[in-house]
Coordinates of C-alpha atoms and ligand atoms in Angstrom, one line a residue:
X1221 CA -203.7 99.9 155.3
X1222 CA -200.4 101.6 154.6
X1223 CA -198.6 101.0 151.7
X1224 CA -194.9 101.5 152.8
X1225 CA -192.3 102.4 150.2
X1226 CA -189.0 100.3 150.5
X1227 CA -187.0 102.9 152.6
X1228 CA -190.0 103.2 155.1
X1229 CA -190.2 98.9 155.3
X1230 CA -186.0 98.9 155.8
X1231 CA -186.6 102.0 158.4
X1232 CA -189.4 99.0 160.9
X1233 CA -187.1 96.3 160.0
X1234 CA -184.2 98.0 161.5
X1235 CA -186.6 99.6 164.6
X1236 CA -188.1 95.9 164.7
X1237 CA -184.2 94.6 165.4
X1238 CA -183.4 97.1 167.9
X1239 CA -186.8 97.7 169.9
X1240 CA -188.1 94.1 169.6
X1241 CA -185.3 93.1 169.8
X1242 CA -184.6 90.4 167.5
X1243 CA -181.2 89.6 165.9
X1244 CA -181.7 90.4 161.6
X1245 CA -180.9 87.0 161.7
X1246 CA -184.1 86.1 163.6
X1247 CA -186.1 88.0 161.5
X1248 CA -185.1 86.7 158.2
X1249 CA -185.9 83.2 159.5
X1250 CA -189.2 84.6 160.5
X1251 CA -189.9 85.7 157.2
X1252 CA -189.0 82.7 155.7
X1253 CA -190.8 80.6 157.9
X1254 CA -193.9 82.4 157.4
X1255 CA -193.6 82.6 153.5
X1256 CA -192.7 78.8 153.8
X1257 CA -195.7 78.1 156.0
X1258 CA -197.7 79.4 153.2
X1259 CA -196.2 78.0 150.5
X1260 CA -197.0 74.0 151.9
X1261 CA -200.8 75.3 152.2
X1262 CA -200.8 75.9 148.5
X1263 CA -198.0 73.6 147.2
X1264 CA -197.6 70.2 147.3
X1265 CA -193.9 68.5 147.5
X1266 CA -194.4 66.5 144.0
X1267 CA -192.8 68.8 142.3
X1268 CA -189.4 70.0 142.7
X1269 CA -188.1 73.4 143.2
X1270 CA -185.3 75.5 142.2
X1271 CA -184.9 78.9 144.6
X1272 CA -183.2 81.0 143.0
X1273 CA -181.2 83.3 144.9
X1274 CA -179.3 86.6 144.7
X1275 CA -176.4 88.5 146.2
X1276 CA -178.4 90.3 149.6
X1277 CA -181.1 89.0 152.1
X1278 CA -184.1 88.4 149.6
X1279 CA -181.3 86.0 148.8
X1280 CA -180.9 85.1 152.3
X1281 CA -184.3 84.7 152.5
X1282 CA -184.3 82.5 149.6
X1283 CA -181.6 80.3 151.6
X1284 CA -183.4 80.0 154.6
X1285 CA -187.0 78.9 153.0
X1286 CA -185.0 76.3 150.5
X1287 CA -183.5 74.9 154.1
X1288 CA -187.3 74.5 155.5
X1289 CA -188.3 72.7 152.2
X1290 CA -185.4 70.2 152.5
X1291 CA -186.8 69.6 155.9
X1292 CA -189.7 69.3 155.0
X1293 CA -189.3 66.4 152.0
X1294 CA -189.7 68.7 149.2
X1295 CA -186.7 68.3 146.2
X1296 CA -184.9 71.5 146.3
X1297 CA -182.1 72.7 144.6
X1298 CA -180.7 76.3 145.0
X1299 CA -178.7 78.5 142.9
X1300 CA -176.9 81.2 144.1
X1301 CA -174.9 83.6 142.5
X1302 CA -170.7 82.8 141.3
X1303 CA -168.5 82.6 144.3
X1304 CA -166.8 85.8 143.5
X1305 CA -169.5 88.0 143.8
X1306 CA -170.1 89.9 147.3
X1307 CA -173.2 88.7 149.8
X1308 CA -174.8 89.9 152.8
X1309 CA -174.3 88.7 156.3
X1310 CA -177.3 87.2 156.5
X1311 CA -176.9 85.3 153.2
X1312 CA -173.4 84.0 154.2
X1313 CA -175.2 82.8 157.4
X1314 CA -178.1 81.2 155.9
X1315 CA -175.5 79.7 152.8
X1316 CA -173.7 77.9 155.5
X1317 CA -177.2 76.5 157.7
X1318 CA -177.5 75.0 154.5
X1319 CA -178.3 71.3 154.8
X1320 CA -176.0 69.3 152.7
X1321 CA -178.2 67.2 150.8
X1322 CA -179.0 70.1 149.0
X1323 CA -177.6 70.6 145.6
X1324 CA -176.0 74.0 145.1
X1325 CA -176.0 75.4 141.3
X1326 CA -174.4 78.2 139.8
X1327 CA -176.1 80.6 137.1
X1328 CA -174.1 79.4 134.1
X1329 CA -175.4 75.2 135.3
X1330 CA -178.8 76.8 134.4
X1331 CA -177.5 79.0 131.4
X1332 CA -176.3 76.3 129.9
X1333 CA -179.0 73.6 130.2
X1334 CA -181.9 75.9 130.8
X1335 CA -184.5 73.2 129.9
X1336 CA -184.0 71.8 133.3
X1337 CA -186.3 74.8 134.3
X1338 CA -188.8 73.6 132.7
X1339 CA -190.1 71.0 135.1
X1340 CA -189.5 72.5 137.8
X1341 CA -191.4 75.6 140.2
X1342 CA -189.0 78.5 140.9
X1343 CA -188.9 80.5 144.1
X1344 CA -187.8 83.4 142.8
X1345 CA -185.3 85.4 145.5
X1346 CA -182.8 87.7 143.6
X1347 CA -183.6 91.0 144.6
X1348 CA -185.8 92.2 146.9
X1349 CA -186.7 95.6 148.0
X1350 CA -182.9 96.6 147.7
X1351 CA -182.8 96.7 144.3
X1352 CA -181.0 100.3 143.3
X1353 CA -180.6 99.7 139.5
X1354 CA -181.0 97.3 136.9
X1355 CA -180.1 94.2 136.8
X1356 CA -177.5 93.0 134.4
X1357 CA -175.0 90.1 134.2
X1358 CA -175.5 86.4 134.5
X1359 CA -178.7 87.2 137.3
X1360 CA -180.0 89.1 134.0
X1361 CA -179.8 86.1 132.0
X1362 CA -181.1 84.2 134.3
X1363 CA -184.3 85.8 134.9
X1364 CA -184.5 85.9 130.7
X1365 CA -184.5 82.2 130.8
X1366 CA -186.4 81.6 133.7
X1367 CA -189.2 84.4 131.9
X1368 CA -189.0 82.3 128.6
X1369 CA -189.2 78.7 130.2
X1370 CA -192.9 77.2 131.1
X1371 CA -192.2 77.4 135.3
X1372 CA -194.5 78.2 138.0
X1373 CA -192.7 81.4 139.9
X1374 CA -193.4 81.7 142.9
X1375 CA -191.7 85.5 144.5
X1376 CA -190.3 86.3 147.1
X1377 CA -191.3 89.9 148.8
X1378 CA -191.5 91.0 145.1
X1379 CA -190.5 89.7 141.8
X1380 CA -186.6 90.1 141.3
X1381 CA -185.8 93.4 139.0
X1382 CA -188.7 95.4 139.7
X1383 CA -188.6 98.6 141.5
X1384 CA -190.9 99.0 144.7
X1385 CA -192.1 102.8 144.3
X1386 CA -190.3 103.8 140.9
X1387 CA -190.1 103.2 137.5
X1388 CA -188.3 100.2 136.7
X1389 CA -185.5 100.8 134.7
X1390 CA -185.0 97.2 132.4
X1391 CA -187.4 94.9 131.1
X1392 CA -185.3 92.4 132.9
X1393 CA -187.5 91.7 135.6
X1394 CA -188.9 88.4 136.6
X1395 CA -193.0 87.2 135.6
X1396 CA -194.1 86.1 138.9
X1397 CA -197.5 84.3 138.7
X1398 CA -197.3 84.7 142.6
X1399 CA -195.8 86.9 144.6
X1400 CA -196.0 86.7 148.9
X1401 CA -195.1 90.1 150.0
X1402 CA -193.4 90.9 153.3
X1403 CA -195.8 92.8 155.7
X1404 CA -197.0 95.5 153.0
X1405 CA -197.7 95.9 149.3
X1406 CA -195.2 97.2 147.3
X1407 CA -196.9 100.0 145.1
X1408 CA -195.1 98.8 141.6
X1409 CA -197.9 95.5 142.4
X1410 CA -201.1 98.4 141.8
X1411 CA -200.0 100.0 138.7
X1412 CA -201.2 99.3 135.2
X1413 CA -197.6 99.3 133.8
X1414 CA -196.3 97.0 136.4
X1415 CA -198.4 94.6 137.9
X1416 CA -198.6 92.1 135.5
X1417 CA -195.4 91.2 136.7
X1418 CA -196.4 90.1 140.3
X1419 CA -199.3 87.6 139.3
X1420 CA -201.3 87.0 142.0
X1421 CA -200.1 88.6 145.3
X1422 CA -200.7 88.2 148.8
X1423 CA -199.2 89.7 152.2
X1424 CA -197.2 87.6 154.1
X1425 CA -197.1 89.5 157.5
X1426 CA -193.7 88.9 160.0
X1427 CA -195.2 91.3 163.0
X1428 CA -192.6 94.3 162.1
X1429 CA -192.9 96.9 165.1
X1430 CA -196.9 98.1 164.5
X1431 CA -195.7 101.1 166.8
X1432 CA -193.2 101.8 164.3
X1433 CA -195.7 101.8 161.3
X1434 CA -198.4 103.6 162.8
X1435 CA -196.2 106.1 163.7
X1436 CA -195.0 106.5 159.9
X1437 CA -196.4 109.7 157.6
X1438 CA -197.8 107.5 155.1
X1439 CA -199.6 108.9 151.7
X1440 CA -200.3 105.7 150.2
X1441 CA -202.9 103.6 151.7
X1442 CA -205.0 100.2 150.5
X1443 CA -208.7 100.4 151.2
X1444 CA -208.9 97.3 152.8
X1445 CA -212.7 95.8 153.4
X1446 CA -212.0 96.9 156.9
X1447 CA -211.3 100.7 156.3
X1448 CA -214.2 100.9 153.9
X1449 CA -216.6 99.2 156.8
X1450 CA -215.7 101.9 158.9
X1451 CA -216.5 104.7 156.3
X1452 CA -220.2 102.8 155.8
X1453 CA -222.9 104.7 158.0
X1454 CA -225.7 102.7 160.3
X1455 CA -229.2 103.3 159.4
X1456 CA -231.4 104.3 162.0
X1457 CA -234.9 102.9 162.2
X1458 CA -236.5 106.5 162.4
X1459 CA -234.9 108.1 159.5
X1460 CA -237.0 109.1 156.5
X1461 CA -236.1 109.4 152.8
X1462 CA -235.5 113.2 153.4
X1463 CA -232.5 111.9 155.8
X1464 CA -231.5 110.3 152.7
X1465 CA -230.6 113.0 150.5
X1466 CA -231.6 114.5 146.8
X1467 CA -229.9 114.0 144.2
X1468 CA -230.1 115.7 140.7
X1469 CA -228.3 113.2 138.1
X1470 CA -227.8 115.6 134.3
X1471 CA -227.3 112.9 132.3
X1472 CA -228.1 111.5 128.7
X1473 CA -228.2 113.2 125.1
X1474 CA -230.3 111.6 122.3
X1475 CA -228.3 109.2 121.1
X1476 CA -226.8 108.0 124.6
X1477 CA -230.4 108.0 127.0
X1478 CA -228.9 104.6 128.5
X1479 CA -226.0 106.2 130.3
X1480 CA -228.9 108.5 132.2
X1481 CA -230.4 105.1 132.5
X1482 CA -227.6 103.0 134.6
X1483 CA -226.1 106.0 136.3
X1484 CA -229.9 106.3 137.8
X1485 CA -230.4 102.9 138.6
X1486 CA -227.2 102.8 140.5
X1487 CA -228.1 105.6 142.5
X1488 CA -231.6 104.7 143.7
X1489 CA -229.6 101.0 144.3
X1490 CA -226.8 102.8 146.5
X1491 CA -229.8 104.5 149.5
X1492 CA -230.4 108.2 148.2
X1493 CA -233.8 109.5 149.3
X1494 CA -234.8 110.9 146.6
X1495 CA -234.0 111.2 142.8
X1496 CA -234.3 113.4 139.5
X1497 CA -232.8 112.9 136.6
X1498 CA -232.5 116.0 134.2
X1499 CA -232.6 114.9 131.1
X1500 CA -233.4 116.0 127.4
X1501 CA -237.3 117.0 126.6
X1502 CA -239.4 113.9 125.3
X1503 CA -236.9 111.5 127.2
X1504 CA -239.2 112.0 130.5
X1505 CA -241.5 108.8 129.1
X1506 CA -238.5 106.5 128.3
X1507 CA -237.1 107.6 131.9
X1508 CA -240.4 107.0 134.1
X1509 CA -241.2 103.6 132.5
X1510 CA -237.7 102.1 133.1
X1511 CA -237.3 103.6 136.3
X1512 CA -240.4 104.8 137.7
X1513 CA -238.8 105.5 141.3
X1514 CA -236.6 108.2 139.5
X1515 CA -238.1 111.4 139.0
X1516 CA -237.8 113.9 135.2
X1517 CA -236.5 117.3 134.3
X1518 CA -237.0 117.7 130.9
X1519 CA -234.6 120.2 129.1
X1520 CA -236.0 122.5 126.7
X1521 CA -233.4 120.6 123.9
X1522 CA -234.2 117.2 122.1
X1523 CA -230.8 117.0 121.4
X1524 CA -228.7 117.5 124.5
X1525 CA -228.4 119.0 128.0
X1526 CA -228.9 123.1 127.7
X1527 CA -230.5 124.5 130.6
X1528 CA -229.9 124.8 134.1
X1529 CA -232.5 123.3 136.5
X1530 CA -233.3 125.3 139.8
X1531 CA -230.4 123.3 141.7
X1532 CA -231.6 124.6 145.3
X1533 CA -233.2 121.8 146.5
X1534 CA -230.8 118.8 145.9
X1535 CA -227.6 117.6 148.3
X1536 CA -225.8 116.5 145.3
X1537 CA -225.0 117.1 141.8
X1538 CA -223.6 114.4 139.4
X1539 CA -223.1 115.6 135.6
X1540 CA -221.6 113.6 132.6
X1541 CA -222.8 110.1 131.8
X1542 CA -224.0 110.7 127.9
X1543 CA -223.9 114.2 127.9
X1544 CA -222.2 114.4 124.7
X1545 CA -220.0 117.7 123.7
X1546 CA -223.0 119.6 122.4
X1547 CA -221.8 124.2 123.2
X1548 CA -225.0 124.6 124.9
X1549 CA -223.7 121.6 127.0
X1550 CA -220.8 122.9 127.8
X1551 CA -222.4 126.5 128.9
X1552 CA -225.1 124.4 131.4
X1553 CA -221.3 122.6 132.9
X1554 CA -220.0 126.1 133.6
X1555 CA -223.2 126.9 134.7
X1556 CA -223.7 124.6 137.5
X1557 CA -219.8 124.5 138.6
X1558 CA -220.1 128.3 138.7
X1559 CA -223.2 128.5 140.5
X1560 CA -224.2 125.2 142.6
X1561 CA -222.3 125.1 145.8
X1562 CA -223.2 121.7 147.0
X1563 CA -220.8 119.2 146.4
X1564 CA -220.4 117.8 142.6
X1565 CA -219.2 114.1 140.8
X1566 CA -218.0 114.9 136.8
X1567 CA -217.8 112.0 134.8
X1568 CA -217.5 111.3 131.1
X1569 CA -218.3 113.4 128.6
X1570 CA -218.5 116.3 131.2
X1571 CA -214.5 115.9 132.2
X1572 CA -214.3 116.1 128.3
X1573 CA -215.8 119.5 128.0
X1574 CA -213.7 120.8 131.1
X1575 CA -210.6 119.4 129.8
X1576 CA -211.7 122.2 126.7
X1577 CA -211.1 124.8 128.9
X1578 CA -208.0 127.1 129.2
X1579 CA -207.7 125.9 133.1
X1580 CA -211.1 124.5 133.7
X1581 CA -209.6 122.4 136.7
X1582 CA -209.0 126.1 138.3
X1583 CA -213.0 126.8 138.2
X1584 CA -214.0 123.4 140.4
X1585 CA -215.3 124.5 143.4
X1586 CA -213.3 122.3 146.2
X1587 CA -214.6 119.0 147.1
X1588 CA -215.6 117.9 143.5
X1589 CA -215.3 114.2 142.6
X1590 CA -214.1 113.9 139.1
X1591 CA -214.0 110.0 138.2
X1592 CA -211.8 110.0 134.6
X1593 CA -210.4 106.4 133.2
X1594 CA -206.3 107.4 132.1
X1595 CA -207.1 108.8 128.7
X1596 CA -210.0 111.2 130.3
X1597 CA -207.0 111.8 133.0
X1598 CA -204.2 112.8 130.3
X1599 CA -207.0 114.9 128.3
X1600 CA -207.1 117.0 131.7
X1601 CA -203.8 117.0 132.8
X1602 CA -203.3 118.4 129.1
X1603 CA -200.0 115.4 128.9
X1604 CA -199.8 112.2 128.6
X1605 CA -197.7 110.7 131.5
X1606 CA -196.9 106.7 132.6
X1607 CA -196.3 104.4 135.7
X1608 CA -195.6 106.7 138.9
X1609 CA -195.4 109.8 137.3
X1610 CA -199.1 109.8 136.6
X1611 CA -199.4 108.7 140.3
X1612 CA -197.1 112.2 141.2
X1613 CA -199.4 114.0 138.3
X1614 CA -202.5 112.5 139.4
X1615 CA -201.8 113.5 143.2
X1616 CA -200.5 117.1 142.2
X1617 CA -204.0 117.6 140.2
X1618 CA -205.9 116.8 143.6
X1619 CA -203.6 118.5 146.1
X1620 CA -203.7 121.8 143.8
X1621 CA -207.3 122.0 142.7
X1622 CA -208.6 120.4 146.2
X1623 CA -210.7 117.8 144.3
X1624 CA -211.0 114.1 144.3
X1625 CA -210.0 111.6 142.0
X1626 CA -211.1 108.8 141.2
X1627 CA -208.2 107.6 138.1
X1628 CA -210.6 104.1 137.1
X1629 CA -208.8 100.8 136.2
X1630 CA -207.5 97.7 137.8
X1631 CA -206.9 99.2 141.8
X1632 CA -208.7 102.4 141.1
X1633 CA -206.4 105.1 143.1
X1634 CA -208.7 107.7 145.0
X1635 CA -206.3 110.8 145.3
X1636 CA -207.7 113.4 147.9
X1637 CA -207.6 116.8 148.1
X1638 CA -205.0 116.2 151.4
X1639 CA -202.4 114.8 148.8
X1640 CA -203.0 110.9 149.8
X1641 CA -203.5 108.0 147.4
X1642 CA -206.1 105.3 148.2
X1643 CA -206.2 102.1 146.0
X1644 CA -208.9 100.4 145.7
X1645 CA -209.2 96.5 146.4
X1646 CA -212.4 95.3 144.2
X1647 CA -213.5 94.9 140.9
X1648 CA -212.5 92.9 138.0
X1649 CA -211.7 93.0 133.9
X1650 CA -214.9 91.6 133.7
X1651 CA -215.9 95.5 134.5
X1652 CA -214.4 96.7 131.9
X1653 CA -217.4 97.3 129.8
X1654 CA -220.0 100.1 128.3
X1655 CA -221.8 102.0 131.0
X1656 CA -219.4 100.8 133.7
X1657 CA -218.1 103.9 134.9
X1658 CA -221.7 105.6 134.9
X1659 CA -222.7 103.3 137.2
X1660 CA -219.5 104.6 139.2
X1661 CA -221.0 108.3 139.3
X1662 CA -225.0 106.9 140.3
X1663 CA -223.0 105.6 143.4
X1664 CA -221.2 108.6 144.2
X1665 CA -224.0 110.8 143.7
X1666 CA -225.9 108.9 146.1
X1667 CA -223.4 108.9 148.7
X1668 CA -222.5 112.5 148.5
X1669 CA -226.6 113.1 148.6
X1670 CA -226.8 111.1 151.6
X1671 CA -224.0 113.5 153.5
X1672 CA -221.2 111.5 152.9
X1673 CA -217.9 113.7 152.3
X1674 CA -216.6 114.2 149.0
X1675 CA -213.3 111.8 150.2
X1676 CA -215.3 109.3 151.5
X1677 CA -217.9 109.0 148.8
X1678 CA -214.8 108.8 146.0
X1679 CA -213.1 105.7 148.3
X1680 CA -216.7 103.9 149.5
X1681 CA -218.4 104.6 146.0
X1682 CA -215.8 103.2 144.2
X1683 CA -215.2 100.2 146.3
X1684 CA -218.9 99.5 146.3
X1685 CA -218.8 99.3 142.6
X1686 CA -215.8 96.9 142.3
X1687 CA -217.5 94.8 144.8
X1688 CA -220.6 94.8 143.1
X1689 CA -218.6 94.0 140.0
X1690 CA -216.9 90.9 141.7
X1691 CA -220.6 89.6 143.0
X1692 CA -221.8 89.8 139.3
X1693 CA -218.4 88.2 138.1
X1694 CA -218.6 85.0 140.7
X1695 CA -222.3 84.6 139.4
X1696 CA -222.1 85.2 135.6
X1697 CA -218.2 85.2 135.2
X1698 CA -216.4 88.4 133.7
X1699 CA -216.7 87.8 129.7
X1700 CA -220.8 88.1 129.8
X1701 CA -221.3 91.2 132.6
X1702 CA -222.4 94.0 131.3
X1703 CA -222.9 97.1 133.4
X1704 CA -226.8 96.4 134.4
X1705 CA -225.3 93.2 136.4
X1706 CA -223.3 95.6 138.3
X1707 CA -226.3 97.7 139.6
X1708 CA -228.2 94.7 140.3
X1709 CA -225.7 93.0 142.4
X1710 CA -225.1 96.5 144.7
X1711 CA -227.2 95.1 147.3
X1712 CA -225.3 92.3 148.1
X1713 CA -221.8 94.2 148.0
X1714 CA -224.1 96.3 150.6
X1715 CA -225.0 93.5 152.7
X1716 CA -221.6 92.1 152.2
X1717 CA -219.8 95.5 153.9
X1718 CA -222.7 95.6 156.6
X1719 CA -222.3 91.8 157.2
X1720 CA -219.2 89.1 158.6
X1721 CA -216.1 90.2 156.9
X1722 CA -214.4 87.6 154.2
X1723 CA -212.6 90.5 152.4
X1724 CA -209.0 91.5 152.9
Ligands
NAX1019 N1 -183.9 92.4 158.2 C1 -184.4 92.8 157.1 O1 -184.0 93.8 156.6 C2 -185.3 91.8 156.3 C3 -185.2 91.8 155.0 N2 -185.8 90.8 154.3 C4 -185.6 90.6 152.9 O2 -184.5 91.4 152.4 C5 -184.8 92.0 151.2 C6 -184.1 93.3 151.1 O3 -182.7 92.9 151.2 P1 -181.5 93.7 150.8 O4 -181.7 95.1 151.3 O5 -180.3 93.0 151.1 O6 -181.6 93.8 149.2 P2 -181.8 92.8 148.0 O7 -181.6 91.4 148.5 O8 -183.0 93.2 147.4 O9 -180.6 93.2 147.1 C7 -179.3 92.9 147.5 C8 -178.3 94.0 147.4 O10 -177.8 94.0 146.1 C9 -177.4 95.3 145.7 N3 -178.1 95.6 144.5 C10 -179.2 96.4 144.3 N4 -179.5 96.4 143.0 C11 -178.6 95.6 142.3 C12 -178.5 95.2 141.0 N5 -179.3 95.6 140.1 N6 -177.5 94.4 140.7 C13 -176.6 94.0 141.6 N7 -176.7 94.3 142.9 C14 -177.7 95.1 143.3 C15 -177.7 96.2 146.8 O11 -176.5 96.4 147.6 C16 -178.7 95.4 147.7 O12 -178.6 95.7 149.0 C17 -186.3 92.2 151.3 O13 -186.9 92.3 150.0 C18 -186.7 90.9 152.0 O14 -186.8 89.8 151.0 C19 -186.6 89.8 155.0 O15 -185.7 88.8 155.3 C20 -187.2 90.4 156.2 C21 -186.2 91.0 157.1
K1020 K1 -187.6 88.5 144.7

């Protein structure tokens, strides 16, 4: 699914107008209509509502849902902002539908008796996706008080004050605990520094031209249950574990075997034919009992990772989970980036040791899957960057070096090698535990082992996981899952993908 930036959603609303054609009047009552139709299915009309509303048409919008309320017996009151300020068209035409049983408040009625807000729910519709600075004045103040009373906001296309597909310049921006988008996320709802604000969010759609958006040059997308199903290959009943791939896992020092462990178990868990894990010498026992389907390399060291394994006969390479910093270490990573030409996933400790190098990125071959979490991502961008300037770094670093990245949090964003972003929809804080992430690069390494292409094993290996992650979460909950939980519930985010859909 494309995620549209705001000057891309006001480009199909104006080609919706003119091709559908529908007056922007029309429209905005179809918006509100649909955002009002799901606001009854989640809210009953006990309580009452205050929508606030701004200058433009979110406030418009704002106007015309408070007007379907009314109708529809909830207790609404609207604000809207002092009569000398300038409005939109379409919020001077929804102001004056306005039933008249509806009491109309101004912002300095709520400034000065703000614990009316208190018992009531808030639509919030102040700015939308016109916002082109911050917000200051009385609708400043009232988003303060609204932030620091105990109401329910509910948002409207996004929460008022934020900026869609920049960084937001104020802290005065409104704490949604829901927000019902128009047609398409907003980007600021997927990144670390921002979503908070937006609460739970959903897409409202309003049927904007879908000639018009397919049509758009788009580099950020949402991998929606229904793009990853169509990445996810069919097995055929006469294939054979060769058809399956081998993969070579280097993994584990002495002090961090476990890491070899998970990342192993996840792979034999996400289909590859055939496994061997290279690990350190006496380690081979530990390995086989736990996972006897795996097979052993045993380095020469006790200590670490120090030789290179013939590499000839594998699909796949994944290097990193426990591999500690050891120099010998670091020699067997240049080793097998110099000389292995089959694709490769870097994880952990081994995006440590090429973040050492002078321009290690430079050395990748193209096609390698690098998965860091954002301090492994600033150690190799060699800065520390924030919000969507580590998106523009962290799409730079894939575009230049032809890799793919997986940068591992809350919506995961997968940024290719053709300079698109891809963010994932699955997983859950309840993830965000040891051994996690090596679980990560066991699915990967399957995937790629199984022929999968470096772009669709970062996007279907990392969606796997989260949805592995949400299967353990809805049976254990999030504060006892621990990384084992994850690989054990793979094979139901498998069946899952290759069964009915239920996912967004
Ligand atoms: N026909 C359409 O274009 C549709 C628009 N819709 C709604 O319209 C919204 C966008 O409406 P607008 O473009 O009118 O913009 P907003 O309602 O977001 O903002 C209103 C106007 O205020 C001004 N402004 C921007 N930042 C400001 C600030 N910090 N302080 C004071 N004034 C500021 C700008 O001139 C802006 O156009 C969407 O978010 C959505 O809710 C929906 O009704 C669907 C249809
Ligand atoms: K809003």
């Amino acid at each position: 699914m494309k995620i549209l930036s705001a000057s891309q959603i006001r480009e199909a609303d104006a080609y919706t107008i003119q091709q559908e054609p529908i007056k922007s009047i029309d429209l905005m009552e179809r918006a509100a209509s649909r955002f009002f139709q799901r606001f009854v299915e989640k809210f009953s009309s006990e309580k009452p509502i205050l929508v606030v509303c701004g200058p433009g048409n979110n406030g418009g919008d704002g106007l015309a849902i408070a007007r379907l309320l009314y109708w529809h017996k909830f207790q609404v009151k609207v604000m809207v902002p002092s009569p000398t300020k300038k409005t939109s068209d379409d919020f001077r035409t929804n102001y004056q539908r306005l039933p008249s049983g509806i009491v109309v408040l101004y912002p300095d009625d709520i400034l000065q008796s703000p614990q009316q807000l208190d018992t009531v729910l808030v639509i919030d519709a102040l700015f939308g996706t016109g916002l082109s600075r911050a917000i200051e004045g009385e609708l400043a103040q009232i988003i303060q008080v609204i932030n620091a009373s105990s109401a329910y906001v509910v948002s409207v296309d996004i929460p008022s004050g934020l900026s869609s597909d920049s960084d937001s310049e104020s802290d005065r921006i409104m704490q949604a605990d829901e927000t019902f988008t128009f047609e398409a996320p907003k980007r600021a709802f997927l990144l670390p520094e921002t979503h908070a604000y937006c609460g739970r969010w959903e897409i409202i759609p309003i049927d904007l031209s879908k000639a018009c958006i397919e049509a758009m040059e788009c580099t950020h997308f949402l991998s929606t249950e229904q793009v990853i199903r169509g990445l996810l290959r069919n097995r055929s009943p006469f294939q054979h574990k060769g058809d399956f791939g081998r993969a070579l896992l280097m993994a584990g020092a002495k002090q961090t075997l476990g890491a070899a462990v998970l990342a192993a178990k996840a792979c034999l868990r996400s289909g590859v034919g055939l496994l061997r894990v290279h690990i350190p010498k006496d380690a081979s026992s530990i390995l086989n009992v736990t996972i006897p389907e795996a097979m052993t390399w045993e380095d020469p060291q006790a200590d670490c990772l120090s030789q290179l394994p013939d590499t000839e006969a594998y699909q796949a390479i994944g290097i990193g989970p426990g591999i500690g910093q050891a120099k010998e270490t670091e020699k067997l990573l240049l080793q097998v980036i110099q000389q292995y030409r089959g694709p490769l996933v870097i994880d952990a400790d081994g995006l440590n040791l090429l973040a050492k190098q002078k321009d290690g990125l430079a050395l990748l071959p193209p096609g390698t899957i690098l998965t860091p979490h954002l301090k492994e991502f600033s150690r190799l961008a060699k800065k520390e960057t924030f919000g969507f300037k580590r998106l523009d770094a962290l799409q730079e670093m894939a575009q230049k070096y032809q890799l793919s990245i997986v940068l591992k949090g809350a919506y995961s964003a997968v940024a290719l090698a053709d300079g698109s972003l891809h963010f994932n929809t699955t997983g859950n804080p309840g993830m965000a535990t040891a051994g996690s992430g090596d679980v990560l690069t066991g699915i990967i390494l399957a995937l790629l082992a199984q022929g999968y292409s470096s772009d669709q094993a970062a996007r279907l290996g990392t969606y796997l996981h989260g949805l592995a992650g949400d299967c353990a979460a809805a049976e254990l909950g999030q504060e006892a899952l621990i990384a084992s939980d994850i690989i054990s519930h793979l094979p139901h985010a498998f069946k899952m993908l290759t069964s009915a859909s239920n996912h967004i």
